[in-house]
PDB file of C-alpha atoms in Angstrom:
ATOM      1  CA  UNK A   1       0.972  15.712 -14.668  1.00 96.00           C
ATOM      2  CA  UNK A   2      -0.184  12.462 -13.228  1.00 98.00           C
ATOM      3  CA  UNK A   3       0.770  11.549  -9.990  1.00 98.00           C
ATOM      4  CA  UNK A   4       1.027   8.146  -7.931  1.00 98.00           C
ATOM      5  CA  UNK A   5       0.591   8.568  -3.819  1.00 99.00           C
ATOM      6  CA  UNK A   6       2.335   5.799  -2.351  1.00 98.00           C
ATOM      7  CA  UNK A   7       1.617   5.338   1.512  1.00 98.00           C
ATOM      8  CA  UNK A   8       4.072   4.127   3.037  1.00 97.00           C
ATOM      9  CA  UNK A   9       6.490   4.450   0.487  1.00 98.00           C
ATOM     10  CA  UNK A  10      10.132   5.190   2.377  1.00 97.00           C
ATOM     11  CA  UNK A  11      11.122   1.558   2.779  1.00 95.00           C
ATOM     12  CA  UNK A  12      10.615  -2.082   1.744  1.00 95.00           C
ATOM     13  CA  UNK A  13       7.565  -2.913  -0.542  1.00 97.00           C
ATOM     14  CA  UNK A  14       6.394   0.899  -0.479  1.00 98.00           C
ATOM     15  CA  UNK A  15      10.137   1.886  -1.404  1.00 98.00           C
ATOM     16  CA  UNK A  16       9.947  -0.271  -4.399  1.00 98.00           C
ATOM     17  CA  UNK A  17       6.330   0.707  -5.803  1.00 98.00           C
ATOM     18  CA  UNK A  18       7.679   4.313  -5.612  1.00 98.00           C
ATOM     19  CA  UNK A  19      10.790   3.556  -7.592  1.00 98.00           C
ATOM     20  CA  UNK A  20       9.085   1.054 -10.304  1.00 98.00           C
ATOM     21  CA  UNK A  21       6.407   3.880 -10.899  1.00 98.00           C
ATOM     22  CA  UNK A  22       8.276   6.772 -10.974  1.00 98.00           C
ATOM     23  CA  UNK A  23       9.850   4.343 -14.104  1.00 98.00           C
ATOM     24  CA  UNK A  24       6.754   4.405 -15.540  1.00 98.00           C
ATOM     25  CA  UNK A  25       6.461   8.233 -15.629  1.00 98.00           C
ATOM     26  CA  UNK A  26       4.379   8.995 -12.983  1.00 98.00           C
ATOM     27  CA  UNK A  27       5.292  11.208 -10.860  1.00 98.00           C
ATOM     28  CA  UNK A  28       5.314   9.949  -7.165  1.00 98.00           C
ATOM     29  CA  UNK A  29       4.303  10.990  -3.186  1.00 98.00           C
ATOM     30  CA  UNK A  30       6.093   9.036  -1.094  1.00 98.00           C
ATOM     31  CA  UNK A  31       4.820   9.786   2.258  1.00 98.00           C
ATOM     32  CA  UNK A  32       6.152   8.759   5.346  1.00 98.00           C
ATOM     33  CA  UNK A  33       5.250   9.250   8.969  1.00 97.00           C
ATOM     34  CA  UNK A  34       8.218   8.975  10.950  1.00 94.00           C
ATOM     35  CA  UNK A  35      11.362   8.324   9.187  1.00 93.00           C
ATOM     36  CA  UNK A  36      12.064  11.269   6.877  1.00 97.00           C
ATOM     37  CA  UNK A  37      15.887  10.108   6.100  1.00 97.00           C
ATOM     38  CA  UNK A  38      14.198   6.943   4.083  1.00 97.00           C
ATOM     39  CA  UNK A  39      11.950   9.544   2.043  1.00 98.00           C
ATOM     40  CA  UNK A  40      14.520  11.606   1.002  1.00 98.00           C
ATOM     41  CA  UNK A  41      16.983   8.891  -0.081  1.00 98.00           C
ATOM     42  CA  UNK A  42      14.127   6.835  -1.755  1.00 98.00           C
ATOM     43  CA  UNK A  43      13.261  10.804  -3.766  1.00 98.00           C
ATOM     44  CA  UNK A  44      17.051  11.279  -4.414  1.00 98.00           C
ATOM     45  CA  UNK A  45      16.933   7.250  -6.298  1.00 98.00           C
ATOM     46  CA  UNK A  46      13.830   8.680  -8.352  1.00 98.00           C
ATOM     47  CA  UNK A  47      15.177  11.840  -9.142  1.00 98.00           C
ATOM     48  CA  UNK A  48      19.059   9.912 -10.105  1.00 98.00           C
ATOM     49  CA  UNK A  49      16.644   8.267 -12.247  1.00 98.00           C
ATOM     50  CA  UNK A  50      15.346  11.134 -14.099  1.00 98.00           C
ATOM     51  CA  UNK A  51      11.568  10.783 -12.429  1.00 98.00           C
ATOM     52  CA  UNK A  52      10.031  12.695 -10.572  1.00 98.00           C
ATOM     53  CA  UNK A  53       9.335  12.433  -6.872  1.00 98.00           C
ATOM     54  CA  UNK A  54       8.948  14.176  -3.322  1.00 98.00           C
ATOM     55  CA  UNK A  55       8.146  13.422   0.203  1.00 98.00           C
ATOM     56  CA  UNK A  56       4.893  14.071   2.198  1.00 98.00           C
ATOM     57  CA  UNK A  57       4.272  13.737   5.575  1.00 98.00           C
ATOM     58  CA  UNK A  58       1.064  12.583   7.528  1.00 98.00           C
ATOM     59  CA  UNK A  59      -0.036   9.878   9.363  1.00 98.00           C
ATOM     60  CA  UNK A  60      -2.307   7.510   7.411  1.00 98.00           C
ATOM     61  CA  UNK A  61      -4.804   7.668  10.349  1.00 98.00           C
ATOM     62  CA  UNK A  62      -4.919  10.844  11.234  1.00 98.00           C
ATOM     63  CA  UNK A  63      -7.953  12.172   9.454  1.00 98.00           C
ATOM     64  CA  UNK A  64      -6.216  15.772  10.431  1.00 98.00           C
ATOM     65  CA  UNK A  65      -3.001  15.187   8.732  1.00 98.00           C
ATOM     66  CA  UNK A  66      -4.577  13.563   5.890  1.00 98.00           C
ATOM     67  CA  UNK A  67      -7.000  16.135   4.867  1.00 98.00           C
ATOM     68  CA  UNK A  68      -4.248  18.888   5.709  1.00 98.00           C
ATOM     69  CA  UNK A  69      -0.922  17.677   3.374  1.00 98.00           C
ATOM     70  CA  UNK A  70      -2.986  16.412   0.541  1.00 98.00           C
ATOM     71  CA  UNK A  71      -5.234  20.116   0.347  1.00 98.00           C
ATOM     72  CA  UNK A  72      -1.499  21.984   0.724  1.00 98.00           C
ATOM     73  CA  UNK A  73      -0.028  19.597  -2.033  1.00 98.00           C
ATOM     74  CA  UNK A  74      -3.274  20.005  -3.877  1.00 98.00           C
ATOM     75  CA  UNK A  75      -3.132  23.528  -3.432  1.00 98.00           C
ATOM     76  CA  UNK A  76       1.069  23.445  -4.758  1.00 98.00           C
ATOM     77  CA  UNK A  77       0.135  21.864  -7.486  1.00 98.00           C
ATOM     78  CA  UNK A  78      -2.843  23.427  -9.647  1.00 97.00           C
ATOM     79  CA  UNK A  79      -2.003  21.582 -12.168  1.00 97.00           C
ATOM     80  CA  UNK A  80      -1.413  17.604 -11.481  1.00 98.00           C
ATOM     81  CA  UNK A  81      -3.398  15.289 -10.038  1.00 97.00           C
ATOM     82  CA  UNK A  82      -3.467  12.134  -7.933  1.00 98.00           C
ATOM     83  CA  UNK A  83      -4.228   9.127 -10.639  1.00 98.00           C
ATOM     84  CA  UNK A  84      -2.879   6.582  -8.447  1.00 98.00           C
ATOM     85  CA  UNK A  85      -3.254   5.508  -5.233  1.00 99.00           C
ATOM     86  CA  UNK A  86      -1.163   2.806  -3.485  1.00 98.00           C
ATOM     87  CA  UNK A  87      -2.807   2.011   0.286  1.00 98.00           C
ATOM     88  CA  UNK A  88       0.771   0.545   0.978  1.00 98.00           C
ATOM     89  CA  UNK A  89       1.098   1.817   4.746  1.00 97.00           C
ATOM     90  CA  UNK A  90       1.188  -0.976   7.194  1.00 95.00           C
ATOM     91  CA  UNK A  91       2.540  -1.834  10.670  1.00 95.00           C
ATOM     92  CA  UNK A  92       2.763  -5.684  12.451  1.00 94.00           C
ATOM     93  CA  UNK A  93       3.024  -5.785  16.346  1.00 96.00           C
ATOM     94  CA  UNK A  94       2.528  -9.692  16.645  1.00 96.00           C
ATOM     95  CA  UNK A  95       1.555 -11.291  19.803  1.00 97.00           C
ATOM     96  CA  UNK A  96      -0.917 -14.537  20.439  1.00 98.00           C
ATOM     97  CA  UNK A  97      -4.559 -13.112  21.211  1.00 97.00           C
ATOM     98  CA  UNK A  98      -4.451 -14.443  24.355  1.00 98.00           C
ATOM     99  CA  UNK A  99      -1.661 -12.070  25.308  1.00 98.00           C
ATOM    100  CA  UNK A 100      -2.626  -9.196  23.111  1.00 98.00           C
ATOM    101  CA  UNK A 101      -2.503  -5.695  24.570  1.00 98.00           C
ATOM    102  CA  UNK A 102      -4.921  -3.287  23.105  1.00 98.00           C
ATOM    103  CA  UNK A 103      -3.140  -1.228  21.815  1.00 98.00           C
ATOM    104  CA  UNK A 104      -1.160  -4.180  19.820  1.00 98.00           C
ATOM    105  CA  UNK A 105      -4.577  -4.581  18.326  1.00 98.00           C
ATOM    106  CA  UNK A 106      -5.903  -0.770  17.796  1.00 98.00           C
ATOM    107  CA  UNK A 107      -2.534   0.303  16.133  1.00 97.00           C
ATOM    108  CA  UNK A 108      -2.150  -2.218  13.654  1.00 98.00           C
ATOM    109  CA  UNK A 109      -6.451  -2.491  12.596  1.00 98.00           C
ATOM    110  CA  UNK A 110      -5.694   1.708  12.638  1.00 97.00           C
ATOM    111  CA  UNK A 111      -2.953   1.999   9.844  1.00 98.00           C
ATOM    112  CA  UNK A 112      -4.225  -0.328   7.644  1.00 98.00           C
ATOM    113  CA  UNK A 113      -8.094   0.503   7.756  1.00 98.00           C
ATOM    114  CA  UNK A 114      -8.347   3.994   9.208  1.00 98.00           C
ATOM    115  CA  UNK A 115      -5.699   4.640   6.698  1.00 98.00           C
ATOM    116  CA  UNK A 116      -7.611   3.192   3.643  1.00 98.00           C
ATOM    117  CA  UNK A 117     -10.561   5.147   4.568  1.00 98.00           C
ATOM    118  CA  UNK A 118      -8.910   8.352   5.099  1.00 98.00           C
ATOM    119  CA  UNK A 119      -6.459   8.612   2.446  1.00 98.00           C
ATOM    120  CA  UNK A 120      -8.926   7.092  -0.401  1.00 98.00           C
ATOM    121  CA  UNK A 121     -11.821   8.777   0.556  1.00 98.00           C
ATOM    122  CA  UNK A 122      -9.762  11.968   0.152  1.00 98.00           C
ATOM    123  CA  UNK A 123      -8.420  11.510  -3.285  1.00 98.00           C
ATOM    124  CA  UNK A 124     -11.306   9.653  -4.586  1.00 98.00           C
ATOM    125  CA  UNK A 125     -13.090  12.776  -5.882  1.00 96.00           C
ATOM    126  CA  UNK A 126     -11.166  14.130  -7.900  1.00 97.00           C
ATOM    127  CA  UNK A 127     -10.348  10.607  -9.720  1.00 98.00           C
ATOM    128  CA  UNK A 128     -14.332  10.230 -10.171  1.00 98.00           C
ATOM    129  CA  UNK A 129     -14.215  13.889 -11.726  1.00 97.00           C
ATOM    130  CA  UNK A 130     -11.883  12.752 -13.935  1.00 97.00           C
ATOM    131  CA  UNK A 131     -12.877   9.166 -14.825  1.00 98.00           C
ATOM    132  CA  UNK A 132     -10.047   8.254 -14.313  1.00 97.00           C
ATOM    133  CA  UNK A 133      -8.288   6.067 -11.275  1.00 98.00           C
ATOM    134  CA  UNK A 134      -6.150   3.553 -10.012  1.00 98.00           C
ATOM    135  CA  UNK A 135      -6.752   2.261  -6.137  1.00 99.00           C
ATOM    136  CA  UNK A 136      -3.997  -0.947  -5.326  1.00 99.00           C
ATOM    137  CA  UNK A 137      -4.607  -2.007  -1.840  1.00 98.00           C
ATOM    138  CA  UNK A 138      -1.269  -3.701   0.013  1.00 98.00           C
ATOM    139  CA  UNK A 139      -3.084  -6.582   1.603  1.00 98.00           C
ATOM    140  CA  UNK A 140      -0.965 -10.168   2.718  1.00 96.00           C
ATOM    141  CA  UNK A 141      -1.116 -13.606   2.465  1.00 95.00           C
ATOM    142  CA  UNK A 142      -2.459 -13.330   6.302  1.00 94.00           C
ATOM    143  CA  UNK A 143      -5.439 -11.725   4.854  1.00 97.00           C
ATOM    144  CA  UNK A 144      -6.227 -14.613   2.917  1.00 96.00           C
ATOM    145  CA  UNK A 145      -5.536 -17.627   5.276  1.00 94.00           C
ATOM    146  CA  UNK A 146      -4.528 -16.241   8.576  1.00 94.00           C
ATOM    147  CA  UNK A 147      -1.303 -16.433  10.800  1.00 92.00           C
ATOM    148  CA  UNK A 148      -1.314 -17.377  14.544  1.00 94.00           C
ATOM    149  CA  UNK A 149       0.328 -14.596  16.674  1.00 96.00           C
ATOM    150  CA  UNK A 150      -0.842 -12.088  13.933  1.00 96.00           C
ATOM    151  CA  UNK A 151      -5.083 -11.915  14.724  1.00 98.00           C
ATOM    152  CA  UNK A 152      -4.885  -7.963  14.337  1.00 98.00           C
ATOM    153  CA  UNK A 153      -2.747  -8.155  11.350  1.00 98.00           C
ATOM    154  CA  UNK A 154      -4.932 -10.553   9.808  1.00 98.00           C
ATOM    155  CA  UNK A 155      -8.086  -9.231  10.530  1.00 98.00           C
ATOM    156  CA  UNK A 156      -6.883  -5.755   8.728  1.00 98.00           C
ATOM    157  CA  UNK A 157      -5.952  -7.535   6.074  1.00 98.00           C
ATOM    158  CA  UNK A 158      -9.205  -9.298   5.396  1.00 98.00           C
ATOM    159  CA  UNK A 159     -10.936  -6.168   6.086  1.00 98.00           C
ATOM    160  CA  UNK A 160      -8.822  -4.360   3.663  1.00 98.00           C
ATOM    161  CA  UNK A 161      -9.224  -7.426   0.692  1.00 98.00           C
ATOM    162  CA  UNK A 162     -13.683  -6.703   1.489  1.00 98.00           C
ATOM    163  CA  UNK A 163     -13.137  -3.041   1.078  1.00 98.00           C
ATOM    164  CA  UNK A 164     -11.573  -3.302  -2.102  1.00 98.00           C
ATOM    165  CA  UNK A 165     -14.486  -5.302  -3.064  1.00 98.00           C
ATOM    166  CA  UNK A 166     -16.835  -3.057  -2.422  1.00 98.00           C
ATOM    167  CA  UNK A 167     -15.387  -0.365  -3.450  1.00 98.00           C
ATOM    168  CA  UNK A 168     -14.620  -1.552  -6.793  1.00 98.00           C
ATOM    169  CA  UNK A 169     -18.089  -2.134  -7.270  1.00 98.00           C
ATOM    170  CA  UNK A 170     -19.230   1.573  -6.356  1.00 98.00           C
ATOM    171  CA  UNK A 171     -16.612   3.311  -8.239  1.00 98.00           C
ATOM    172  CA  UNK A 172     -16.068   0.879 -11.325  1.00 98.00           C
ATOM    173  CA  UNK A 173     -18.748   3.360 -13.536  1.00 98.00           C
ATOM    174  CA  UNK A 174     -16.453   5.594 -13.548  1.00 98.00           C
ATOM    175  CA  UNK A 175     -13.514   4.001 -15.115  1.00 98.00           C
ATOM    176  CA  UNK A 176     -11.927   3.264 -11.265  1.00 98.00           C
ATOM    177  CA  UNK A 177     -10.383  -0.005 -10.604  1.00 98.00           C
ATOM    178  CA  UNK A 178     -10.208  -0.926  -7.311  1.00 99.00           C
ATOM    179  CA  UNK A 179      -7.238  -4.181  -6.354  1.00 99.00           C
ATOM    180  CA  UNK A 180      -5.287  -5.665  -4.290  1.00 98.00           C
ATOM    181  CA  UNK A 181      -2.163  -7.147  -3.960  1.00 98.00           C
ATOM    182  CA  UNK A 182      -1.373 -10.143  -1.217  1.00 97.00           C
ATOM    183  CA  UNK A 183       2.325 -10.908  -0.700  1.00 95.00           C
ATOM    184  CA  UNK A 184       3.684 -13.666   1.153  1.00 90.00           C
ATOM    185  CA  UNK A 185       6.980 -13.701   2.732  1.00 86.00           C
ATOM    186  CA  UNK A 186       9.013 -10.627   0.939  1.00 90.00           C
ATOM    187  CA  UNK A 187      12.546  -9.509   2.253  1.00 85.00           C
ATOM    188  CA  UNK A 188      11.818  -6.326   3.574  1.00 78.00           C
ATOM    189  CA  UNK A 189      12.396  -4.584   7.149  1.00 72.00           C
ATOM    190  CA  UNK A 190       9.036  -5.884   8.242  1.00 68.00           C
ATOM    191  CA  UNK A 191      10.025  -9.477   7.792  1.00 69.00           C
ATOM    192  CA  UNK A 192      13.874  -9.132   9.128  1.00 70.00           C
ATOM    193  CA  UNK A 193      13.023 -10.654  12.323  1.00 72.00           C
ATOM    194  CA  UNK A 194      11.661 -13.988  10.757  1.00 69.00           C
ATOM    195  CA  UNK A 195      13.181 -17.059  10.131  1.00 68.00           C
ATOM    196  CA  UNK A 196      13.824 -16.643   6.840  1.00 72.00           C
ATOM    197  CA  UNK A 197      15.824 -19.988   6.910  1.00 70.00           C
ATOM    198  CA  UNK A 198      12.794 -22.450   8.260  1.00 77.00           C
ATOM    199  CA  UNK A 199      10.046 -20.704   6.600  1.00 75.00           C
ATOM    200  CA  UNK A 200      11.268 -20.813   2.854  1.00 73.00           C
ATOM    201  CA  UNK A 201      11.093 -24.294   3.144  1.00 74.00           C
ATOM    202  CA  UNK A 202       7.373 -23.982   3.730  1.00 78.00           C
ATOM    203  CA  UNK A 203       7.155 -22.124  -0.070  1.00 80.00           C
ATOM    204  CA  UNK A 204       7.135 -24.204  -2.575  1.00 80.00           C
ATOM    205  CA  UNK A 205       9.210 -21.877  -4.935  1.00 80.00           C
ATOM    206  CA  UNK A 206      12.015 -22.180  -1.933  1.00 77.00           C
ATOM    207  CA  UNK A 207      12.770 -18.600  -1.256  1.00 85.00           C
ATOM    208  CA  UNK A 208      11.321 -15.278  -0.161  1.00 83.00           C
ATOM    209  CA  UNK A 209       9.873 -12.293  -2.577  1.00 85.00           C
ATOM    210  CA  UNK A 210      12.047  -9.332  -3.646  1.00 94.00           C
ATOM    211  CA  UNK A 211       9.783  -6.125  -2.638  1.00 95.00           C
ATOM    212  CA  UNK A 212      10.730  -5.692  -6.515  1.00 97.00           C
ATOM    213  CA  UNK A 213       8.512  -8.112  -7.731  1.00 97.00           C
ATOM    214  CA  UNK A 214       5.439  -6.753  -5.660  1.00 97.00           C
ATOM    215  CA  UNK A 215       6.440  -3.561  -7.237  1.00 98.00           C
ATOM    216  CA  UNK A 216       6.148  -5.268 -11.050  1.00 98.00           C
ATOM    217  CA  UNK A 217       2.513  -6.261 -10.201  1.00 98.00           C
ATOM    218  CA  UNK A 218       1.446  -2.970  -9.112  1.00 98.00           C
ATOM    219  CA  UNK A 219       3.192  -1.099 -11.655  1.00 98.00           C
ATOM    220  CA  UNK A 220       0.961  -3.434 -14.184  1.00 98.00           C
ATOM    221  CA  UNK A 221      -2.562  -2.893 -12.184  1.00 98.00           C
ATOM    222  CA  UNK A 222      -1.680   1.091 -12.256  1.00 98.00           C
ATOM    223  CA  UNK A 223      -1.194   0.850 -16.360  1.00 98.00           C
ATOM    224  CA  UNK A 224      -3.705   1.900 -18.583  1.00 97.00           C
ATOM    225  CA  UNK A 225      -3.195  -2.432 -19.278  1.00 97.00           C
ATOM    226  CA  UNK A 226      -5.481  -3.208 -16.782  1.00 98.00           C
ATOM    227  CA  UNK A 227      -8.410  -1.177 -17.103  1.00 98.00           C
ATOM    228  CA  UNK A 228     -10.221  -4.230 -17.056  1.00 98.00           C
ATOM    229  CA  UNK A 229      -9.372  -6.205 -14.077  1.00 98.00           C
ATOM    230  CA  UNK A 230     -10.958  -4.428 -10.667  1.00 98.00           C
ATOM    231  CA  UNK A 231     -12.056  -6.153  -7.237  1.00 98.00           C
ATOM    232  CA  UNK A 232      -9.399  -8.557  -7.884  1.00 98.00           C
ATOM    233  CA  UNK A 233      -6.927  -9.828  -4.928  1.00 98.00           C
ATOM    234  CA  UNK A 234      -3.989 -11.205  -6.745  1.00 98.00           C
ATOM    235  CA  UNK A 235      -1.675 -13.358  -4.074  1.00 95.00           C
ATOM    236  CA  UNK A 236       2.319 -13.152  -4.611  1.00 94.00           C
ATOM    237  CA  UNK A 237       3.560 -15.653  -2.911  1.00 89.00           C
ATOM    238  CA  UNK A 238       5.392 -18.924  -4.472  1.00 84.00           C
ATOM    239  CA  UNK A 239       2.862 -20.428  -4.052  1.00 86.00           C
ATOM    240  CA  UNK A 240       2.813 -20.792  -0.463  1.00 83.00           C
ATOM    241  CA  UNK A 241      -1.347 -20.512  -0.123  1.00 75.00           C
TER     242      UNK A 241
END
């Protein structure tokens, strides 16, 4: 059976790619690092469903935990194999650069490029074995034009939107696409402490995203639809940039 990893995948945007691909008949990973409750109930929705899904623990940048849960799920299941991969996992710990702490900066660059590199790289092998592959990258609207108070953010993000670049040109011989998604303002838990209010009135469409939506366009870019389209960054965002 095919299978879709989806890092990140407990709540918000990562919730909602798990649920729309399970739909699709795929079964799905959902890892998580910290909040195990969120897997489960986001595997019991799939399951209600009638897909097929199950949790998996490791942190994204934690070449350790990485390599160690996807050999022992590898090695429980003989006969799947990863087809999809969703580089959804992402953390924001804003703060202008001029007050930045470190750590604000290595935590946030860490998840979303350590955790690229760690997780693709590991799964990429067997999808060039097969010919066979879907990579969607979770990258953001601050990616593409920047946000003040979010440098680190940012800079992953338009790290993450030249990796998938790259990458889409090294792997596309072998039938991999390589994209990425760029959200704006979604209602999610990562966005619950903005303004919600003030800044819809910045996007021309007048409201936020629904992490459903998000979930729509990489449910497409995973389908056998798009083997065409790779290194593409497709923005989701009312039109706000």
């Amino acid at each position: 059976m095919e299978y879709a990893l989806v890092t990140g995948g407990s709540r918000g945007i990562g919730a909602a790619i798990s649920r729309r691909l399970a739909g699709e008949g795929l079964g799905v990973i959902v890892n998580y690092v910290s909040n195990g409750d969120a897997a489960a109930e986001v595997v019991s929705q799939i399951k209600s469903a009638g897909g097929i899904g199950e949790p998996l623990r490791f942190n994204v940048a934690d070449e350790a935990e990485v390599d160690a849960a996807i050999e022992k799920w590898e090695a429980e299941h003989p006969d799947d194999h990863i087809s999809v991969l969703v580089n959804n996992a992402g953390v924001r710990d804003d703060n202008l650069m001029i007050f930045m702490e470190s750590k604000q900066w290595h935590k946030v660059i860490d998840t979303t490029l350590d955790g690229f590199f760690l997780v693709t790289r590991r799964v990429l092998k067997g999808m060039l074995t097969r010919r066979n592959g879907r990579i969607i990258n979770v990258a953001s609207l601050s990616g593409l034009k920047g946000l003040p108070g979010q440098t680190n953010y940012s800079a992953a993000k338009a790290a993450l939107i030249g990796a998938t670049k790259a990458l889409a040109q090294e792997v596309a011989p072998r039938k991999v696409t390589v994209n990425a998604v760029a959200p704006g303002f979604v209602r999610t838990d990562m966005t619950r402490d903005l303004d919600e209010d003030s800044l819809k009135k910045t996007v021309p469409m007048g409201r936020f995203g629904e992490p459903e939506e998000v979930a729509d366009l990489v449910a497409f870019l995973a389908s056998p639809k798009a083997a065409y389209i790779t290194a593409q960054t497709i923005s989701i965002n009312g039109e706000l940039y």
